[in-house]
Short mmCIF file of C-alpha atoms in Angstrom, two decimals:
data_model
loop_
_atom_site.label_atom_id
_atom_site.label_comp_id
_atom_site.label_asym_id
_atom_site.label_seq_id
_atom_site.Cartn_x
_atom_site.Cartn_y
_atom_site.Cartn_z
CA MET G 1 115.59 89.18 103.01
CA GLU G 2 117.49 92.31 102.19
CA GLN G 3 119.99 93.06 104.94
CA LYS G 4 120.93 96.59 103.90
CA GLY G 5 119.12 99.43 105.60
CA ILE G 6 116.49 101.46 103.82
CA LEU G 7 116.26 105.17 103.17
CA ILE G 8 113.35 107.04 104.71
CA VAL G 9 112.38 110.64 104.17
CA VAL G 10 110.24 112.40 106.74
CA SER G 11 108.62 115.72 105.89
CA GLY G 12 105.75 117.58 107.45
CA PHE G 13 104.31 120.97 108.22
CA ALA G 14 106.25 123.14 110.64
CA GLY G 15 104.67 122.61 114.05
CA THR G 16 103.70 118.94 113.68
CA GLY G 17 106.43 117.73 116.01
CA LYS G 18 108.65 115.90 113.49
CA GLY G 19 111.75 116.55 115.60
CA THR G 20 110.28 115.09 118.79
CA LEU G 21 108.93 112.13 116.84
CA MET G 22 112.34 111.32 115.38
CA LYS G 23 114.13 111.76 118.69
CA GLU G 24 111.71 109.32 120.32
CA LEU G 25 112.05 106.79 117.48
CA LEU G 26 115.85 106.81 117.77
CA GLN G 27 115.69 106.54 121.54
CA ARG G 28 113.44 103.49 121.35
CA HIS G 29 115.31 101.74 118.55
CA PRO G 30 118.90 103.02 118.63
CA GLU G 31 120.25 99.89 116.88
CA GLN G 32 117.81 100.20 114.01
CA TYR G 33 117.89 103.80 112.88
CA ALA G 34 120.33 106.57 112.06
CA LEU G 35 119.29 110.16 111.56
CA SER G 36 121.03 111.97 108.75
CA VAL G 37 122.44 115.38 109.63
CA SER G 38 121.84 118.03 106.97
CA MET G 39 124.24 120.69 105.83
CA THR G 40 122.92 124.26 105.75
CA THR G 41 123.98 127.80 105.06
CA ARG G 42 121.58 129.28 107.58
CA SER G 43 122.94 130.51 110.89
CA PRO G 44 122.71 128.33 113.99
CA ARG G 45 119.77 129.12 116.27
CA PRO G 46 120.45 129.40 119.99
CA GLY G 47 121.34 125.97 121.36
CA GLU G 48 122.00 124.33 117.98
CA GLN G 49 125.29 122.47 117.78
CA GLU G 50 127.53 121.84 114.77
CA GLY G 51 127.11 118.22 113.63
CA VAL G 52 124.04 117.62 115.81
CA GLU G 53 121.18 119.65 114.34
CA TYR G 54 123.12 120.65 111.21
CA PHE G 55 126.54 121.01 109.69
CA PHE G 56 126.75 124.78 109.30
CA THR G 57 128.63 126.11 106.33
CA ASP G 58 128.73 129.08 103.93
CA THR G 59 127.27 129.42 100.46
CA GLU G 60 130.57 129.00 98.66
CA ALA G 61 131.46 125.75 100.44
CA PHE G 62 127.92 124.46 99.94
CA GLU G 63 128.08 125.10 96.21
CA ARG G 64 131.43 123.29 96.00
CA GLU G 65 129.76 120.29 97.68
CA ILE G 66 126.98 120.38 95.04
CA GLU G 67 129.59 120.49 92.23
CA ALA G 68 131.48 117.55 93.72
CA GLY G 69 128.30 115.41 93.89
CA GLY G 70 128.63 115.14 97.64
CA LEU G 71 124.95 115.77 98.33
CA ILE G 72 122.07 113.34 97.84
CA GLU G 73 119.67 116.24 97.56
CA TYR G 74 119.63 119.93 98.27
CA ALA G 75 117.10 122.70 98.22
CA CYS G 76 116.90 126.40 98.77
CA TYR G 77 114.32 127.30 101.39
CA CYS G 78 113.80 130.74 102.89
CA ASP G 79 116.97 131.98 101.15
CA HIS G 80 119.22 129.29 102.60
CA TYR G 81 120.65 126.08 101.23
CA TYR G 82 119.87 122.76 102.92
CA GLY G 83 121.35 119.46 101.73
CA THR G 84 122.07 115.86 102.69
CA PRO G 85 125.71 114.72 102.66
CA ARG G 86 125.99 111.44 100.75
CA ALA G 87 128.91 109.74 102.56
CA TYR G 88 127.25 109.43 105.98
CA VAL G 89 124.04 108.04 104.50
CA ASN G 90 125.85 105.37 102.49
CA ARG G 91 127.95 104.31 105.46
CA GLN G 92 124.89 103.82 107.67
CA LEU G 93 122.89 101.98 105.01
CA SER G 94 125.77 99.57 104.42
CA ALA G 95 125.92 98.93 108.16
CA GLY G 96 122.28 97.81 107.97
CA LYS G 97 120.77 100.88 109.58
CA ASP G 98 117.63 102.53 108.29
CA VAL G 99 118.55 106.12 107.58
CA ILE G 100 116.04 108.89 108.15
CA LEU G 101 116.28 112.20 106.35
CA GLU G 102 114.14 114.97 107.78
CA ILE G 103 113.80 117.22 104.76
CA GLU G 104 111.25 119.42 103.06
CA VAL G 105 109.15 118.51 100.07
CA GLN G 106 111.44 119.60 97.22
CA GLY G 107 114.37 117.60 98.59
CA ALA G 108 112.12 114.62 99.35
CA LEU G 109 111.02 114.32 95.75
CA GLN G 110 114.61 114.64 94.51
CA VAL G 111 115.60 111.71 96.73
CA LYS G 112 112.67 109.61 95.54
CA GLU G 113 113.59 110.28 91.93
CA LYS G 114 117.21 109.27 92.45
CA PHE G 115 116.41 106.36 94.78
CA PRO G 116 112.93 105.08 93.92
CA ASN G 117 112.92 102.63 96.84
CA THR G 118 113.02 105.46 99.36
CA VAL G 119 110.03 105.49 101.69
CA LEU G 120 108.45 108.93 101.90
CA LEU G 121 106.53 109.76 105.09
CA PHE G 122 104.58 112.96 105.63
CA VAL G 123 103.71 113.95 109.18
CA VAL G 124 100.35 115.68 109.53
CA PRO G 125 98.51 117.05 112.55
CA PRO G 126 95.18 115.40 113.42
CA SER G 127 93.51 118.51 111.98
CA ALA G 128 94.34 121.93 110.54
CA GLN G 129 92.96 123.52 113.70
CA THR G 130 95.43 121.56 115.85
CA LEU G 131 98.29 122.86 113.72
CA TYR G 132 97.09 126.43 114.11
CA ASP G 133 96.69 126.01 117.85
CA ARG G 134 100.16 124.46 118.20
CA LEU G 135 101.81 127.25 116.25
CA LYS G 136 100.01 129.86 118.35
CA GLY G 137 100.63 127.93 121.56
CA ARG G 138 104.39 128.07 121.10
CA GLY G 139 104.07 131.74 121.96
CA THR G 140 107.40 132.46 120.30
CA GLU G 141 106.17 133.39 116.85
CA SER G 142 104.60 136.62 115.67
CA GLY G 143 101.22 136.61 113.96
CA GLU G 144 103.04 137.21 110.72
CA VAL G 145 105.27 134.16 111.13
CA ILE G 146 102.28 131.99 112.02
CA ALA G 147 100.45 133.22 108.91
CA ALA G 148 103.52 132.41 106.77
CA ARG G 149 103.75 128.90 108.27
CA MET G 150 100.07 128.27 107.59
CA LYS G 151 100.50 129.45 104.01
CA ARG G 152 103.54 127.22 103.59
CA ALA G 153 101.57 124.24 105.00
CA LEU G 154 98.86 124.94 102.45
CA GLU G 155 101.44 124.84 99.64
CA GLU G 156 102.99 121.63 100.98
CA CYS G 157 99.59 119.91 100.93
CA ALA G 158 99.86 119.63 97.17
CA TYR G 159 102.88 117.35 97.55
CA ILE G 160 101.41 114.88 100.07
CA PRO G 161 99.86 112.58 97.43
CA GLN G 162 103.40 111.95 96.13
CA TYR G 163 104.40 110.59 99.53
CA ASP G 164 104.03 106.89 100.35
CA TYR G 165 102.48 107.29 103.79
CA ILE G 166 100.98 109.89 106.03
CA LEU G 167 101.64 109.80 109.75
CA ILE G 168 99.09 111.47 111.99
CA ASN G 169 100.91 112.88 114.99
CA ASP G 170 98.19 112.93 117.59
CA GLU G 171 99.63 110.89 120.43
CA LEU G 172 103.43 110.79 120.24
CA SER G 173 103.87 107.28 121.58
CA VAL G 174 101.32 105.78 119.17
CA CYS G 175 102.71 107.71 116.22
CA VAL G 176 106.28 106.56 116.91
CA GLU G 177 105.26 102.91 116.93
CA GLN G 178 103.23 103.37 113.74
CA MET G 179 106.25 104.92 112.08
CA HIS G 180 108.42 102.01 113.21
CA HIS G 181 105.91 99.44 111.92
CA ILE G 182 105.50 101.20 108.59
CA ILE G 183 109.26 101.27 108.01
CA GLN G 184 109.85 97.69 109.13
CA SER G 185 106.91 96.44 107.06
CA GLU G 186 108.38 98.09 103.99
CA LYS G 187 111.30 95.65 104.24
CA PHE G 188 108.93 92.92 103.11
CA ALA G 189 107.99 94.77 99.93
CA ALA G 190 108.48 92.43 96.96
CA VAL G 191 110.38 95.17 95.17
CA ARG G 192 113.05 95.09 97.89
CA ASN G 193 113.39 91.31 97.82
CA ALA G 194 114.09 90.58 94.17
CA ALA G 195 117.30 88.71 95.05
CA PHE G 196 115.54 86.51 97.60
CA ILE G 197 112.80 85.65 95.07
CA GLU G 198 115.40 84.89 92.41
CA ASN G 199 117.21 82.58 94.83
CA ILE G 200 114.07 80.67 95.72
CA TYR G 201 113.34 80.30 92.01
CA CYS G 202 116.79 78.86 91.22
CA ASP G 203 116.71 76.49 94.19
CA LEU G 204 113.19 75.28 93.32
CA ARG G 205 114.35 74.60 89.77
CA ASN G 206 117.33 72.60 90.99
CA LEU G 207 115.19 70.61 93.41
CA SER G 208 112.55 69.97 90.72
CA VAL G 209 114.87 68.32 88.20
CA MET F 1 92.00 108.18 108.31
CA GLU F 2 89.99 105.80 106.20
CA GLN F 3 87.59 103.83 108.34
CA LYS F 4 86.55 101.21 105.81
CA GLY F 5 88.40 97.91 105.89
CA ILE F 6 90.93 96.98 103.25
CA LEU F 7 91.09 94.03 100.92
CA ILE F 8 94.05 91.67 101.29
CA VAL F 9 94.95 88.77 99.07
CA VAL F 10 97.18 86.03 100.42
CA SER F 11 98.75 83.54 98.05
CA GLY F 12 101.67 81.18 98.42
CA PHE F 13 103.12 77.85 97.44
CA ALA F 14 101.26 74.77 98.65
CA GLY F 15 103.01 73.63 101.82
CA THR F 16 103.97 77.05 103.20
CA GLY F 17 101.35 76.98 105.92
CA LYS F 18 99.04 79.76 104.65
CA GLY F 19 96.04 78.16 106.31
CA THR F 20 97.64 77.98 109.77
CA LEU F 21 98.93 81.53 109.39
CA MET F 22 95.47 82.88 108.62
CA LYS F 23 93.82 80.91 111.40
CA GLU F 24 96.32 82.33 113.89
CA LEU F 25 95.87 85.89 112.60
CA LEU F 26 92.11 85.68 113.00
CA GLN F 27 92.43 84.15 116.44
CA ARG F 28 94.69 86.96 117.62
CA HIS F 29 92.71 89.80 116.05
CA PRO F 30 89.13 88.59 115.67
CA GLU F 31 87.72 92.14 115.65
CA GLN F 32 90.03 93.27 112.89
CA TYR F 33 89.88 90.63 110.18
CA ALA F 34 87.38 88.55 108.26
CA LEU F 35 88.37 85.63 106.11
CA SER F 36 86.51 85.32 102.85
CA VAL F 37 85.11 81.86 102.09
CA SER F 38 85.56 80.80 98.46
CA MET F 39 83.11 78.94 96.30
CA THR F 40 84.40 75.85 94.51
CA THR F 41 83.27 73.02 92.27
CA ARG F 42 85.78 70.56 93.69
CA SER F 43 84.54 67.89 96.10
CA PRO F 44 84.94 68.36 99.86
CA ARG F 45 87.95 66.63 101.38
CA PRO F 46 87.43 64.61 104.57
CA GLY F 47 86.64 67.00 107.42
CA GLU F 48 85.86 70.03 105.25
CA GLN F 49 82.57 71.72 106.07
CA GLU F 50 80.21 73.63 103.80
CA GLY F 51 80.62 77.37 104.45
CA VAL F 52 83.77 76.95 106.55
CA GLU F 53 86.55 75.91 104.19
CA TYR F 54 84.46 76.48 101.04
CA PHE F 55 80.99 76.81 99.67
CA PHE F 56 80.73 73.66 97.57
CA THR F 57 78.71 73.83 94.40
CA ASP F 58 78.48 72.35 90.90
CA THR F 59 79.78 73.70 87.62
CA GLU F 60 76.39 74.87 86.39
CA ALA F 61 75.64 76.88 89.51
CA PHE F 62 79.16 78.32 89.51
CA GLU F 63 78.80 79.51 85.93
CA ARG F 64 75.45 81.13 86.76
CA GLU F 65 77.25 83.03 89.56
CA ILE F 66 79.89 84.23 87.06
CA GLU F 67 77.16 85.41 84.67
CA ALA F 68 75.37 87.29 87.43
CA GLY F 69 78.56 89.14 88.43
CA GLY F 70 78.39 87.63 91.90
CA LEU F 71 82.11 86.80 92.05
CA ILE F 72 84.98 89.24 92.63
CA GLU F 73 87.36 86.83 90.91
CA TYR F 74 87.41 83.24 89.80
CA ALA F 75 89.91 80.83 88.36
CA CYS F 76 90.11 77.31 87.09
CA TYR F 77 92.78 75.33 88.91
CA CYS F 78 93.35 71.59 88.57
CA ASP F 79 90.08 71.27 86.58
CA HIS F 80 87.92 72.93 89.21
CA TYR F 81 86.46 76.40 89.57
CA TYR F 82 87.33 78.55 92.59
CA GLY F 83 85.82 81.99 93.14
CA THR F 84 85.18 84.73 95.71
CA PRO F 85 81.53 85.68 96.39
CA ARG F 86 81.21 89.46 96.25
CA ALA F 87 78.40 90.09 98.76
CA TYR F 88 80.20 88.77 101.85
CA VAL F 89 83.36 90.76 101.07
CA ASN F 90 81.48 94.03 100.63
CA ARG F 91 79.52 93.53 103.82
CA GLN F 92 82.67 92.97 105.89
CA LEU F 93 84.57 95.88 104.33
CA SER F 94 81.69 98.24 105.05
CA ALA F 95 81.71 97.05 108.66
CA GLY F 96 85.35 98.18 108.86
CA LYS F 97 86.91 94.73 108.78
CA ASP F 98 89.96 93.93 106.72
CA VAL F 99 88.97 91.08 104.46
CA ILE F 100 91.48 88.40 103.55
CA LEU F 101 91.13 86.32 100.42
CA GLU F 102 93.31 83.23 100.29
CA ILE F 103 93.51 82.67 96.56
CA GLU F 104 95.98 81.57 93.93
CA VAL F 105 97.97 83.81 91.62
CA GLN F 106 95.54 84.15 88.69
CA GLY F 107 92.71 85.22 90.96
CA ALA F 108 94.99 87.52 92.94
CA LEU F 109 95.95 89.51 89.87
CA GLN F 110 92.31 89.74 88.78
CA VAL F 111 91.44 91.27 92.15
CA LYS F 112 94.34 93.73 91.97
CA GLU F 113 93.25 94.81 88.51
CA LYS F 114 89.67 95.42 89.59
CA PHE F 115 90.58 96.93 92.98
CA PRO F 116 94.03 98.51 92.69
CA ASN F 117 94.19 99.30 96.40
CA THR F 118 94.16 95.62 97.30
CA VAL F 119 97.25 94.52 99.21
CA LEU F 120 98.81 91.39 97.71
CA LEU F 121 100.85 89.17 100.05
CA PHE F 122 102.81 86.14 98.94
CA VAL F 123 103.82 83.59 101.56
CA VAL F 124 107.16 81.92 100.92
CA PRO F 125 109.12 79.34 102.87
CA PRO F 126 112.50 80.41 104.27
CA SER F 127 114.10 78.38 101.47
CA ALA F 128 113.18 76.03 98.62
CA GLN F 129 114.67 73.15 100.59
CA THR F 130 112.32 73.84 103.52
CA LEU F 131 109.36 73.66 101.15
CA TYR F 132 110.53 70.34 99.75
CA ASP F 133 111.10 68.95 103.23
CA ARG F 134 107.68 70.11 104.43
CA LEU F 135 105.89 68.55 101.46
CA LYS F 136 107.77 65.27 101.98
CA GLY F 137 107.31 65.45 105.76
CA ARG F 138 103.54 65.52 105.45
CA GLY F 139 103.86 61.84 104.48
CA THR F 140 100.44 61.96 102.81
CA GLU F 141 101.53 62.79 99.28
CA SER F 142 103.03 60.51 96.64
CA GLY F 143 106.34 61.39 95.02
CA GLU F 144 104.37 62.36 91.94
CA VAL F 145 102.18 64.82 93.84
CA ILE F 146 105.24 66.36 95.52
CA ALA F 147 106.93 66.78 92.13
CA ALA F 148 103.77 68.45 90.77
CA ARG F 149 103.62 70.84 93.75
CA MET F 150 107.28 71.78 93.30
CA LYS F 151 106.69 72.41 89.60
CA ARG F 152 103.64 74.53 90.42
CA ALA F 153 105.71 76.52 92.96
CA LEU F 154 108.30 77.14 90.28
CA GLU F 155 105.60 78.52 87.96
CA GLU F 156 104.13 80.70 90.70
CA CYS F 157 107.54 82.28 91.33
CA ALA F 158 107.12 84.29 88.15
CA TYR F 159 104.13 86.09 89.69
CA ILE F 160 105.71 87.10 93.00
CA PRO F 161 107.17 90.39 91.71
CA GLN F 162 103.59 91.51 91.00
CA TYR F 163 102.74 91.10 94.68
CA ASP F 164 103.17 93.96 97.13
CA TYR F 165 104.86 92.03 99.91
CA ILE F 166 106.43 88.68 100.60
CA LEU F 167 105.93 87.01 103.94
CA ILE F 168 108.57 84.50 105.03
CA ASN F 169 106.86 81.84 107.09
CA ASP F 170 109.68 80.59 109.23
CA GLU F 171 108.37 81.03 112.75
CA LEU F 172 104.58 81.16 112.79
CA SER F 173 104.22 83.62 115.64
CA VAL F 174 106.69 86.10 114.13
CA CYS F 175 105.15 85.78 110.68
CA VAL F 176 101.62 86.44 111.97
CA GLU F 177 102.68 89.66 113.67
CA GLN F 178 104.58 90.77 110.56
CA MET F 179 101.47 90.16 108.50
CA HIS F 180 99.38 92.17 110.95
CA HIS F 181 101.85 95.08 110.92
CA ILE F 182 102.10 95.09 107.14
CA ILE F 183 98.33 95.26 106.74
CA GLN F 184 97.81 97.88 109.44
CA SER F 185 100.69 100.00 108.09
CA GLU F 186 99.07 99.98 104.66
CA LYS F 187 96.20 101.97 106.17
CA PHE F 188 98.52 104.95 106.35
CA ALA F 189 99.32 104.82 102.65
CA ALA F 190 98.74 108.28 101.16
CA VAL F 191 96.73 106.71 98.37
CA ARG F 192 94.17 105.46 100.92
CA ASN F 193 93.89 108.81 102.65
CA ALA F 194 93.07 111.17 99.81
CA ALA F 195 89.92 112.37 101.59
CA PHE F 196 91.82 113.14 104.81
CA ILE F 197 94.46 115.11 102.87
CA GLU F 198 91.75 117.01 101.00
CA ASN F 199 90.07 117.90 104.30
CA ILE F 200 93.28 119.20 105.85
CA TYR F 201 93.85 121.27 102.72
CA CYS F 202 90.40 122.88 102.85
CA ASP F 203 90.63 123.59 106.57
CA LEU F 204 94.11 125.09 106.23
CA ARG F 205 92.81 127.33 103.46
CA ASN F 206 89.92 128.50 105.61
CA LEU F 207 92.19 129.16 108.59
CA SER F 208 94.72 131.02 106.41
CA VAL F 209 92.31 133.59 105.05
#
């Protein structure tokens, strides 16, 4: 069996509770997973800490990082850059941790193209109505913002068939365990175990002579 | 989420304990799984019952079944026909059960070609040496039979990369749960949930207007 960790991308409509889901997964299985911290040029929101939610930087520094090949993926979203620093991801994978990137659809597909064994998960609400209700229920967004989020969700729908799995975030606790099982099951994919299969083949041949 | 059951094919070298694995899976999750019973032209071994291990038949009747399209797959293995009756499988899938076919590599690939969403699992021993020891340990097989089984295993190795997952049968209890998680995780594959995604899309569009 492959001992190295695997790369997982989690995307999903705004308002489906991806953040809470990930926090819960890491709390339950701290030895198993590492959450990648993205770099962004957008300003910190109240309460966001450098190196926790994001590494905050400016456009010039971000573009230098792109040039230097220091990002696994990056995308421009709502006029700001977002990207995944390569070094941290590699370090965690080598240590056997499964690394989760919470990124939007453009970045997700870039990662899959570069690393075809990445597992792409898309978090969906149980229904469109639930999403609408959740966005409204937050009470912090204007009608305009809610409309923009719904429109964005509609656009993102087109990308879901390129994902490997959907995760329906109805009950948090159930969804977290499903996510864990999906990721751990992926480790048994034949495509990830070519070396193990090759070994068995060689040993069988030696024993058969 | 798709409510219909999914089709699973389990193959593996002789001596890896596929039979015990399947029996245990069905015992633990009797509501979830149904094991397909194959039809064969080979003679019953001591203790084998009609309709339990196999449906036993003769070559003429088997070939009539092929003609009539009554088999999902069939193969000739060690001079005998083996095949999967279609009607039983369809009935169980419609009832929401996940149907497991325990068949060899030729048949497995036929099923995957006809039904691309089939999940192919290949059971391997933890090592080639373990397989050899298990075959010898049975004490019922001649050296010649053991050599033939090892040679067959070597040939089957070439097909493993066409399977979706490998299952390492080291500790039965662990392996059974892994198998269960792999199959249940597959239900969240985006490719199986096209209708759900389409529904969310339509509802989002209606809510966004």
